Short mmCIF file of C-alpha atoms in Angstrom, two decimals:
data_model
loop_
_atom_site.label_atom_id
_atom_site.label_comp_id
_atom_site.label_asym_id
_atom_site.label_seq_id
_atom_site.Cartn_x
_atom_site.Cartn_y
_atom_site.Cartn_z
CA MET A 1 34.60 7.61 -52.12
CA LEU A 2 33.43 7.19 -48.48
CA THR A 3 31.11 4.18 -47.90
CA ILE A 4 29.66 3.10 -45.30
CA LYS A 5 27.56 -0.48 -44.89
CA ARG A 6 23.91 0.03 -43.80
CA VAL A 7 20.93 -1.91 -42.82
CA PRO A 8 18.55 0.51 -43.33
CA THR A 9 14.57 0.09 -41.46
CA VAL A 10 12.04 -0.67 -43.71
CA VAL A 11 9.33 1.60 -44.54
CA SER A 12 7.51 -0.08 -47.02
CA ASN A 13 6.51 -3.55 -47.01
CA TYR A 14 7.51 -3.90 -50.73
CA GLN A 15 11.17 -2.80 -49.66
CA GLU A 16 12.55 -6.19 -48.21
CA ASN A 17 14.54 -8.43 -50.50
CA ALA A 18 13.22 -6.80 -53.41
CA SER A 19 16.13 -7.14 -56.39
CA SER A 20 17.16 -5.27 -59.38
CA GLU A 21 14.73 -7.65 -61.58
CA ASP A 22 12.11 -7.84 -59.56
CA LEU A 23 11.64 -3.87 -59.11
CA GLU A 24 11.98 -3.92 -62.74
CA SER A 25 9.47 -6.16 -64.11
CA LYS A 26 7.51 -3.80 -61.18
CA SER A 27 7.76 -0.94 -63.21
CA ARG A 28 6.60 -2.23 -66.78
CA GLY A 29 3.54 -3.09 -64.68
CA SER A 30 2.32 -6.52 -62.19
CA GLY A 31 -1.09 -6.28 -61.88
CA ARG A 32 -0.91 -4.96 -58.47
CA ASN A 33 -1.98 -1.11 -57.45
CA CYS A 34 1.17 1.09 -57.30
CA LEU A 35 2.47 4.20 -57.16
CA GLY A 36 4.11 3.88 -60.09
CA LYS A 37 3.30 5.26 -63.94
CA CYS A 38 1.86 1.76 -64.82
CA CYS A 39 -0.77 1.96 -62.21
CA LEU A 40 -0.77 5.13 -60.65
CA PRO A 41 -2.61 7.59 -63.16
CA VAL A 42 -5.78 5.33 -63.79
CA SER A 43 -6.36 4.59 -59.72
CA LYS A 44 -8.62 6.60 -57.48
CA LEU A 45 -6.95 7.70 -54.11
CA PRO A 46 -8.53 9.78 -51.12
CA LEU A 47 -7.87 13.59 -51.71
CA TYR A 48 -6.61 15.95 -49.31
CA SER A 49 -6.18 19.41 -50.80
CA PHE A 50 -5.23 22.62 -48.75
CA LYS A 51 -5.73 26.37 -49.19
CA ASN A 52 -2.03 27.62 -51.56
CA ALA A 53 -2.69 31.53 -50.86
CA GLU A 54 0.89 32.31 -51.96
CA GLN A 55 0.54 35.31 -49.53
CA GLU A 56 -1.26 33.45 -46.67
CA THR A 57 0.25 34.74 -42.97
CA VAL A 58 2.06 32.72 -40.80
CA GLU A 59 0.29 33.08 -37.19
CA ASN A 60 3.08 33.51 -34.81
CA ASP A 61 0.21 34.43 -31.86
CA ILE A 62 -1.84 31.45 -32.27
CA ASP A 63 -2.63 29.12 -29.31
CA THR A 64 0.08 26.58 -28.59
CA SER A 65 -3.08 23.85 -28.98
CA CYS A 66 -3.34 25.49 -32.44
CA GLY A 67 -6.87 25.32 -32.34
CA ARG A 68 -7.16 27.25 -36.01
CA GLY A 69 -10.84 25.78 -36.77
CA PRO A 70 -12.07 22.36 -38.78
CA PRO A 71 -10.01 22.12 -41.37
CA MET A 72 -7.11 21.93 -39.01
CA ALA A 73 -8.92 19.34 -36.53
CA PHE A 74 -10.36 17.40 -39.83
CA LEU A 75 -6.95 16.58 -41.28
CA ASN A 76 -5.62 15.62 -37.65
CA ASN A 77 -8.62 13.03 -37.69
CA LEU A 78 -8.30 12.18 -41.69
CA LEU A 79 -4.47 11.20 -40.88
CA LEU A 80 -5.10 9.01 -37.97
CA GLY A 81 -8.15 7.29 -38.43
CA GLN A 82 -6.70 6.47 -41.58
CA TRP A 83 -3.32 5.45 -40.34
CA GLU A 84 -5.11 3.15 -37.47
CA GLU A 85 -7.19 1.62 -40.64
CA ARG A 86 -4.23 -0.05 -41.59
CA MET A 87 -3.15 -0.72 -38.18
CA SER A 88 -5.94 -3.05 -37.92
CA ARG A 89 -4.96 -4.56 -41.26
CA GLY A 90 -1.96 -5.65 -40.00
CA LEU A 91 0.27 -3.71 -42.61
CA PHE A 92 2.86 -2.35 -39.76
CA ARG A 93 5.83 -4.56 -38.94
CA TYR A 94 5.05 -4.01 -35.12
CA ASP A 95 2.81 -2.59 -32.91
CA VAL A 96 4.85 0.62 -32.20
CA THR A 97 1.92 1.65 -29.33
CA THR A 98 3.63 -1.71 -27.00
CA CYS A 99 7.24 0.20 -27.15
CA GLU A 100 8.80 1.81 -23.97
CA THR A 101 9.41 5.05 -23.94
CA LYS A 102 10.84 7.13 -20.90
CA VAL A 103 12.12 11.06 -20.47
CA ILE A 104 16.05 9.85 -19.69
CA PRO A 105 16.78 11.95 -16.30
CA GLY A 106 18.75 15.56 -16.65
CA ARG A 107 18.46 18.48 -17.41
CA HIS A 108 17.73 18.65 -20.95
CA GLY A 109 15.00 15.61 -20.83
CA PHE A 110 16.21 13.42 -23.57
CA ILE A 111 13.49 10.91 -24.75
CA ALA A 112 14.70 7.18 -25.03
CA GLN A 113 12.58 4.60 -27.01
CA LEU A 114 12.93 0.92 -26.97
CA ASN A 115 12.34 -0.30 -30.21
CA GLU A 116 13.36 -3.88 -30.92
CA GLY A 117 11.04 -4.43 -33.39
CA ARG A 118 12.48 -1.44 -35.46
CA HIS A 119 15.74 -3.54 -35.81
CA HIS A 120 15.01 -6.91 -37.16
CA LYS A 121 13.97 -8.02 -40.71
CA LYS A 122 16.11 -5.55 -42.60
CA ARG A 123 17.94 -5.91 -45.68
CA ALA A 124 21.55 -5.05 -46.05
CA THR A 125 22.47 -2.44 -48.64
CA GLU A 126 25.47 -0.11 -49.00
CA PHE A 127 25.07 3.38 -48.99
CA ARG A 128 27.67 6.15 -50.39
CA ILE A 129 27.93 8.60 -47.68
CA ASP A 130 30.48 11.17 -49.27
CA GLN A 131 27.57 12.65 -52.23
CA VAL A 132 24.61 14.52 -50.80
CA LEU A 133 23.45 14.99 -54.40
CA GLN A 134 22.86 11.69 -56.15
CA PRO A 135 21.18 10.68 -59.25
CA PHE A 136 17.90 8.63 -59.04
CA ASP A 137 18.04 5.08 -59.93
CA GLU A 138 14.99 3.35 -60.41
CA ASN A 139 16.53 -0.14 -60.16
CA LYS A 140 16.93 0.66 -56.34
CA PHE A 141 13.76 0.67 -54.45
CA ASN A 142 11.80 3.95 -54.30
CA PHE A 143 8.20 4.73 -53.60
CA THR A 144 7.05 4.04 -56.95
CA LYS A 145 7.47 0.32 -55.75
CA VAL A 146 4.85 1.15 -52.89
CA GLY A 147 1.13 -0.61 -52.61
CA GLN A 148 -1.35 1.84 -52.81
CA GLU A 149 -2.71 0.16 -49.22
CA GLU A 150 -0.11 2.08 -47.50
CA VAL A 151 -1.30 5.23 -49.02
CA LEU A 152 -3.44 7.46 -46.71
CA PHE A 153 -4.49 10.15 -49.19
CA ARG A 154 -3.04 12.72 -51.46
CA PHE A 155 -2.05 15.77 -50.29
CA GLU A 156 -2.24 18.87 -52.93
CA PRO A 157 -3.21 22.55 -53.20
CA SER A 158 -6.41 23.46 -54.03
CA ASN A 159 -7.82 25.16 -57.25
CA ASP A 160 -9.67 27.67 -55.56
CA ASN A 161 -7.67 28.27 -52.39
CA GLU A 162 -10.29 26.56 -50.08
CA PHE A 163 -10.19 23.49 -48.05
CA HIS A 164 -11.51 20.37 -49.65
CA TYR A 165 -11.64 16.51 -48.79
CA PHE A 166 -12.28 13.90 -51.41
CA PRO A 167 -12.93 10.30 -50.47
CA SER A 168 -12.18 9.19 -53.78
CA SER A 169 -10.67 11.37 -56.60
CA ALA A 170 -9.31 10.10 -59.65
CA VAL A 171 -5.41 10.80 -60.72
CA ASP A 172 -4.84 13.26 -63.49
CA ALA A 173 -1.76 12.15 -64.93
CA ALA A 174 -2.16 14.86 -67.42
CA SER A 175 -2.05 17.57 -64.78
CA SER A 176 0.51 16.78 -62.43
CA SER A 177 2.53 14.16 -60.66
CA PRO A 178 0.75 13.49 -57.30
CA SER A 179 2.18 13.92 -53.66
CA VAL A 180 1.06 11.04 -51.71
CA VAL A 181 1.04 10.71 -47.69
CA ALA A 182 1.91 6.76 -46.67
CA ILE A 183 2.74 4.94 -43.83
CA ASN A 184 5.78 4.19 -42.44
CA VAL A 185 5.37 -0.05 -41.80
CA SER A 186 8.49 0.54 -39.62
CA PRO A 187 6.89 3.27 -36.99
CA ILE A 188 8.96 5.10 -34.77
CA GLU A 189 5.86 6.77 -32.87
CA TYR A 190 2.26 7.23 -33.21
CA GLY A 191 1.47 8.06 -36.36
CA HIS A 192 4.35 7.90 -38.15
CA VAL A 193 3.81 8.98 -42.15
CA LEU A 194 5.75 9.81 -45.35
CA LEU A 195 5.31 12.71 -47.56
CA ILE A 196 6.49 12.33 -50.83
CA PRO A 197 6.28 15.13 -52.96
CA ARG A 198 5.17 14.50 -56.88
CA VAL A 199 6.11 10.73 -56.53
CA LEU A 200 6.01 9.98 -60.13
CA ASP A 201 8.74 12.52 -61.08
CA CYS A 202 11.45 10.56 -59.47
CA PHE A 203 13.00 13.07 -57.53
CA PRO A 204 15.91 11.95 -55.44
CA GLN A 205 16.57 13.19 -52.13
CA SER A 206 17.09 16.64 -52.24
CA ILE A 207 15.33 19.64 -50.80
CA ASP A 208 13.81 22.54 -53.61
CA HIS A 209 11.55 25.22 -53.14
CA GLU A 210 8.37 23.59 -53.98
CA SER A 211 8.85 20.51 -51.61
CA LEU A 212 9.63 22.78 -48.56
CA PHE A 213 6.99 24.53 -48.62
CA LEU A 214 4.56 21.64 -49.50
CA ALA A 215 6.09 19.66 -45.95
CA LEU A 216 5.72 23.45 -44.09
CA HIS A 217 1.92 23.53 -45.43
CA PHE A 218 1.61 19.89 -44.16
CA ALA A 219 2.62 20.80 -40.69
CA SER A 220 0.80 23.96 -40.98
CA GLU A 221 -2.44 22.07 -41.83
CA THR A 222 -2.25 19.26 -39.11
CA ALA A 223 -2.00 22.52 -36.73
CA ASP A 224 -0.78 20.21 -34.01
CA PRO A 225 2.27 20.78 -31.90
CA ALA A 226 2.84 17.28 -30.91
CA PHE A 227 2.83 17.06 -34.66
CA ARG A 228 6.68 17.30 -36.74
CA VAL A 229 7.48 16.84 -39.82
CA GLY A 230 11.45 16.06 -40.46
CA TYR A 231 13.90 15.53 -43.25
CA ASN A 232 17.27 13.81 -43.49
CA SER A 233 19.39 14.41 -46.70
CA LEU A 234 21.80 11.60 -47.97
CA GLY A 235 24.58 11.43 -45.87
CA ALA A 236 22.93 12.64 -42.82
CA PHE A 237 20.83 9.13 -42.77
CA ALA A 238 18.17 8.94 -45.51
CA THR A 239 18.13 5.60 -46.72
CA ILE A 240 16.26 6.14 -49.78
CA ASN A 241 17.50 8.30 -52.91
CA HIS A 242 13.38 9.20 -53.75
CA LEU A 243 12.57 12.51 -52.13
CA HIS A 244 10.22 12.17 -49.03
CA PHE A 245 9.71 14.01 -45.72
CA GLN A 246 8.69 11.92 -42.74
CA ALA A 247 6.37 12.99 -39.99
CA TYR A 248 4.95 11.24 -36.21
CA TYR A 249 3.23 12.46 -33.06
CA LEU A 250 4.64 12.61 -30.08
CA SER A 251 2.98 14.46 -27.03
CA LEU A 252 6.32 15.56 -25.26
CA GLN A 253 8.11 18.56 -26.12
CA LEU A 254 11.84 17.42 -28.11
CA PRO A 255 15.07 18.67 -26.01
CA ILE A 256 15.84 20.78 -29.12
CA GLU A 257 12.83 22.98 -29.09
CA LYS A 258 13.44 23.57 -25.50
CA ALA A 259 17.09 25.12 -26.35
CA PRO A 260 17.96 28.61 -26.09
CA THR A 261 19.24 30.25 -28.85
CA CYS A 262 21.00 33.32 -29.79
CA ARG A 263 19.92 35.76 -33.06
CA LEU A 264 22.78 35.53 -36.17
CA MET A 265 21.34 36.86 -39.07
CA THR A 266 17.63 38.13 -40.78
CA SER A 267 16.35 38.07 -44.23
CA ASP A 268 16.07 41.16 -45.77
CA GLY A 269 12.99 43.33 -46.43
CA SER A 270 10.57 45.33 -44.10
CA THR A 271 10.66 44.59 -40.30
CA ASP A 272 7.64 42.76 -39.94
CA ALA A 273 8.26 40.04 -43.35
CA ARG A 274 11.74 39.67 -41.70
CA VAL A 275 12.86 35.90 -41.36
CA ILE A 276 14.76 35.69 -38.10
CA VAL A 277 17.68 33.32 -37.93
CA SER A 278 19.59 31.68 -34.60
CA LYS A 279 22.25 29.43 -33.31
CA LEU A 280 21.16 26.57 -30.79
CA LEU A 281 22.87 27.44 -27.61
CA ASP A 282 23.36 24.69 -24.44
CA TYR A 283 22.69 22.03 -27.19
CA PRO A 284 24.96 19.41 -28.22
CA VAL A 285 24.59 19.93 -31.86
CA SER A 286 25.06 23.47 -33.17
CA GLY A 287 22.31 24.16 -35.86
CA LEU A 288 20.33 27.14 -37.17
CA VAL A 289 16.55 27.88 -36.15
CA PHE A 290 14.35 29.78 -38.71
CA GLU A 291 11.27 31.56 -38.02
CA GLY A 292 8.96 34.47 -38.74
CA GLY A 293 8.21 36.27 -41.73
CA CYS A 294 5.14 37.57 -42.86
CA THR A 295 3.96 34.27 -45.06
CA LEU A 296 4.30 30.57 -45.20
CA ARG A 297 6.67 31.53 -48.48
CA ASP A 298 8.77 33.92 -46.59
CA LEU A 299 9.93 31.34 -44.40
CA SER A 300 10.22 28.07 -46.37
CA ASP A 301 12.07 30.11 -48.86
CA ALA A 302 14.47 31.09 -46.62
CA VAL A 303 15.30 27.73 -45.14
CA ALA A 304 15.12 26.23 -48.93
CA ASN A 305 17.62 28.67 -49.92
CA SER A 306 20.37 27.74 -47.45
CA CYS A 307 19.52 24.01 -48.17
CA VAL A 308 20.54 24.46 -51.29
CA PHE A 309 23.41 25.87 -50.43
CA LEU A 310 24.09 22.87 -48.21
CA GLN A 311 23.89 20.14 -51.04
CA ASN A 312 25.40 21.80 -53.43
CA ASN A 313 28.37 22.61 -51.52
CA ASN A 314 28.18 18.63 -50.24
CA ILE A 315 27.11 18.81 -46.60
CA PRO A 316 24.81 16.52 -45.10
CA PHE A 317 21.96 18.07 -43.12
CA ASN A 318 18.89 17.60 -41.40
CA VAL A 319 15.54 19.36 -40.76
CA LEU A 320 13.02 19.55 -38.06
CA ILE A 321 9.89 21.88 -38.71
CA ALA A 322 8.31 22.21 -35.48
CA ASP A 323 5.49 24.28 -33.42
CA CYS A 324 2.56 24.25 -36.27
CA GLY A 325 5.39 25.26 -39.06
CA ARG A 326 6.41 28.26 -37.45
CA ARG A 327 9.88 27.20 -36.24
CA ILE A 328 12.35 25.14 -38.05
CA PHE A 329 15.82 24.16 -36.73
CA LEU A 330 18.48 23.48 -39.94
CA LEU A 331 20.92 21.09 -38.34
CA PRO A 332 24.13 20.14 -41.01
CA GLN A 333 26.03 17.43 -40.01
CA CYS A 334 28.91 15.03 -40.16
CA TYR A 335 27.98 11.76 -38.17
CA ALA A 336 28.15 9.24 -41.25
CA GLU A 337 31.61 10.58 -42.30
CA LYS A 338 32.90 10.60 -39.27
CA GLN A 339 32.07 7.23 -38.99
CA ALA A 340 33.13 5.86 -42.23
CA LEU A 341 37.08 7.59 -41.57
CA GLY A 342 37.16 5.16 -38.00
CA GLU A 343 36.57 8.34 -35.97
CA VAL A 344 33.36 7.27 -33.57
CA GLY A 345 34.15 5.48 -30.40
CA ARG A 346 33.16 1.55 -30.48
CA GLU A 347 30.85 2.04 -27.89
CA LEU A 348 28.60 4.32 -29.49
CA LEU A 349 28.83 2.33 -32.88
CA ASP A 350 27.76 -0.86 -30.69
CA THR A 351 24.44 0.89 -29.91
CA GLN A 352 23.60 0.73 -33.67
CA VAL A 353 21.59 4.44 -33.48
CA ASN A 354 21.73 6.24 -36.32
CA PRO A 355 22.14 10.01 -35.75
CA ALA A 356 18.72 11.52 -38.39
CA VAL A 357 16.94 13.84 -37.40
CA TRP A 358 14.61 12.44 -34.27
CA GLU A 359 18.05 11.36 -32.59
CA ILE A 360 19.66 14.70 -33.13
CA SER A 361 16.02 16.77 -31.78
CA GLY A 362 16.54 14.13 -28.80
CA HIS A 363 14.24 11.60 -29.73
CA ILE A 364 16.65 8.68 -29.51
CA VAL A 365 15.15 5.10 -30.44
CA LEU A 366 17.35 2.47 -28.81
CA LYS A 367 17.19 -1.32 -30.37
CA ARG A 368 18.49 -3.22 -27.45
CA ARG A 369 16.96 -3.47 -23.74
CA LYS A 370 20.68 -2.89 -22.55
CA ASP A 371 21.13 0.44 -24.16
CA TYR A 372 17.54 1.49 -23.04
CA ASP A 373 17.70 0.35 -19.41
CA GLU A 374 21.15 2.56 -19.02
CA ALA A 375 20.10 5.40 -21.38
CA SER A 376 21.40 8.47 -19.11
CA GLU A 377 21.71 11.91 -19.97
CA HIS A 378 25.40 11.72 -20.66
CA TYR A 379 25.39 8.97 -23.08
CA ALA A 380 22.53 11.47 -25.58
CA TRP A 381 25.11 14.18 -24.89
CA ARG A 382 27.88 12.34 -26.27
CA LEU A 383 26.22 10.53 -29.06
CA LEU A 384 24.67 13.53 -30.44
CA SER A 385 28.47 15.82 -29.60
CA GLU A 386 29.52 13.16 -32.61
CA VAL A 387 27.14 14.76 -34.73
CA SER A 388 27.64 18.41 -34.98
CA LEU A 389 30.02 20.04 -36.81
CA SER A 390 33.01 21.48 -35.20
CA GLY A 391 32.60 25.12 -34.07
CA LYS A 392 35.00 26.74 -36.47
CA ARG A 393 33.64 24.73 -39.44
CA PHE A 394 29.88 25.45 -38.39
CA GLN A 395 30.94 29.32 -38.14
CA GLU A 396 32.11 28.93 -41.56
CA VAL A 397 29.21 27.25 -43.28
CA THR A 398 26.89 29.51 -41.22
CA ASN A 399 28.76 33.03 -42.80
CA ASN A 400 28.26 30.97 -46.48
CA ILE A 401 24.55 30.11 -45.62
CA ALA A 402 24.25 34.10 -44.44
CA GLU A 403 26.06 35.24 -47.95
CA ALA A 404 24.58 32.95 -50.33
CA ALA A 405 20.69 33.58 -49.19
CA GLY A 406 21.02 36.93 -48.66
CA PHE A 407 20.76 37.56 -44.97
CA GLN A 408 21.97 40.54 -42.92
CA GLN A 409 24.16 39.82 -40.12
CA VAL A 410 22.79 41.50 -36.40
CA GLU A 411 24.17 41.79 -32.77
CA ASP A 412 24.25 38.46 -30.62
CA ASP A 413 20.76 38.82 -28.77
CA VAL A 414 20.35 35.72 -26.35
CA THR A 415 16.61 34.22 -26.37
CA ALA A 416 15.97 34.60 -22.57
CA LYS A 417 13.45 31.20 -22.16
CA HIS A 418 11.45 32.69 -19.14
CA GLU A 419 9.50 29.29 -17.43
CA SER A 420 6.07 31.06 -18.28
CA ASN A 421 7.14 30.78 -21.84
CA GLN A 422 8.46 27.39 -21.77
CA GLU A 423 5.55 25.93 -19.83
CA SER A 424 2.80 27.36 -22.50
CA SER A 425 4.81 26.28 -25.51
CA VAL A 426 4.98 22.24 -24.42
CA PRO A 427 2.29 20.54 -26.56
CA ARG A 428 -0.79 19.38 -24.22
CA ALA A 429 -1.23 15.39 -24.13
CA ALA A 430 -3.35 14.92 -27.67
CA SER A 431 -6.51 12.95 -26.89
CA HIS A 432 -5.72 10.82 -29.58
CA LEU A 433 -2.29 9.46 -28.51
CA PRO A 434 -2.43 6.12 -26.55
CA LYS A 435 -1.68 6.84 -23.02
CA ASP A 436 0.10 3.72 -22.06
CA CYS A 437 3.04 3.82 -24.11
CA LEU A 438 4.81 6.23 -21.94
CA VAL A 439 7.16 5.21 -19.20
CA GLN A 440 8.77 8.39 -17.55
CA GLN A 441 11.01 7.93 -14.87
#
C-alpha cells in the first residue's frame, strides 16, 4: 500500500483540528446550522435553479464574452456578490486579492501566484494514494460538517426548464439531497468556490454521469470564460473524500487552453452530434481534450464514460472544464505515486507544490517567496513533466478509453492555432475582478 503524508489546505473553517469524536458528535446534531441531516432538512437556503432540458444545445459559436442574456449575468452577480459578502464577514483565512500573481516569462506563459497564507494553519493527515476509489468515511471531515454560513446557494435543476432564483427556499428532504455551492475558505483566486453535488448522499470523490453533468451546467450557466471548473480524483491531490468540484475566476488565459491539439477520435453518431477527442501537443502534461456534440449531455457523457474507465482502472486524473463548458480537459497523472516511490527530485519536493488541476493547467500556486521570485518556465515545465504519464503509458490509456467509451479512431489532424483565433479566445478581463492583484513581468 502506497501512502504519503499530506498537509492538505483547509477548505472549511470546520475542518481544522476536527477529531473523529468531534465529527461524530456533530453528526448527531449540535444545535448549529450545518449541512448534515441534523440541520439541513429543516433549513432555508438561497436557490438558483437552472434550465435543465436534456436536449439543450451546445453553443459552439457564441462570442468569447459569453454574453447570452440576463440569466447568465445574474448567476455571476449572485456568486460574486455572495462570495464578497462572506469576505466582508471574515470567513476566509486570508485576503486572496493581496496575493501577487505574474506571468512567467517564456513561450507558454505559465502563471505563478505567491500564496503564503495557503501554506499555514493546516492539520496533518495521511492519505492512501494508490486507490482512486475509496469508500466514504463519515468519521473523517466531510462537507456535511460545514456551517451554512459558508454556503452561497443551492444549485439545482428547475422543474419547468426555466431559470429561477429564490432568496430563501426550504430544503425538501423528501425529494432529493440538495447540491450546494460553498466558499473555499483557503481560496486560490477570486470567487473560489466548491460545488458539492447532493451533499446529503455523501458520495465519495468519484465522478459519475450526473455529477459531471451538474458541473458542466455550472460552467455553462455562469457563461464567463474567466470562470473554470476543476476536479481532482483521489491520488491526484483531492484532499477530501467527499464528492466536490472546485471553481474560480482568472482573467488570464491558462497555458493549457492555448496548447495546440491533434484530433484522435470521435464518438459515434451523426457528424453534427459527434464529440471530438484530441490530445494535447507541445505541453508538459499528456492529456485529452473533449469538445463538440449537439447537447451538453453528449459532451458530458463522453467525458464521464472516460472518467469512469480511469476510476475503475485505478488511474488518478484531473478534469478542467473551460470555455463556458464547451471544452473539457482530461488529464491522467502519476505525480503522487512517483513522490511516494521517491522518484521526484528534492528540489521539486522542497517547493511543496501539489500539482492538482490548477497547477497542471498552468496556474502554479507557490508557497514561498524564494520560489515565486525565482519561478521560470524551465521550473514549471520540469514540475509538470513529472506529473505526466509516459508516452507509452498514455497511449495505452488512450486506446483503452477509446474501446471502453466506444470512440472511433481518426487520422491525426493537428489543429493549427492561428493568431486571430488565439486573440479572440483570450478571456477578457472581467469588470468584477480586482485590477490591482496582478503583477505581470
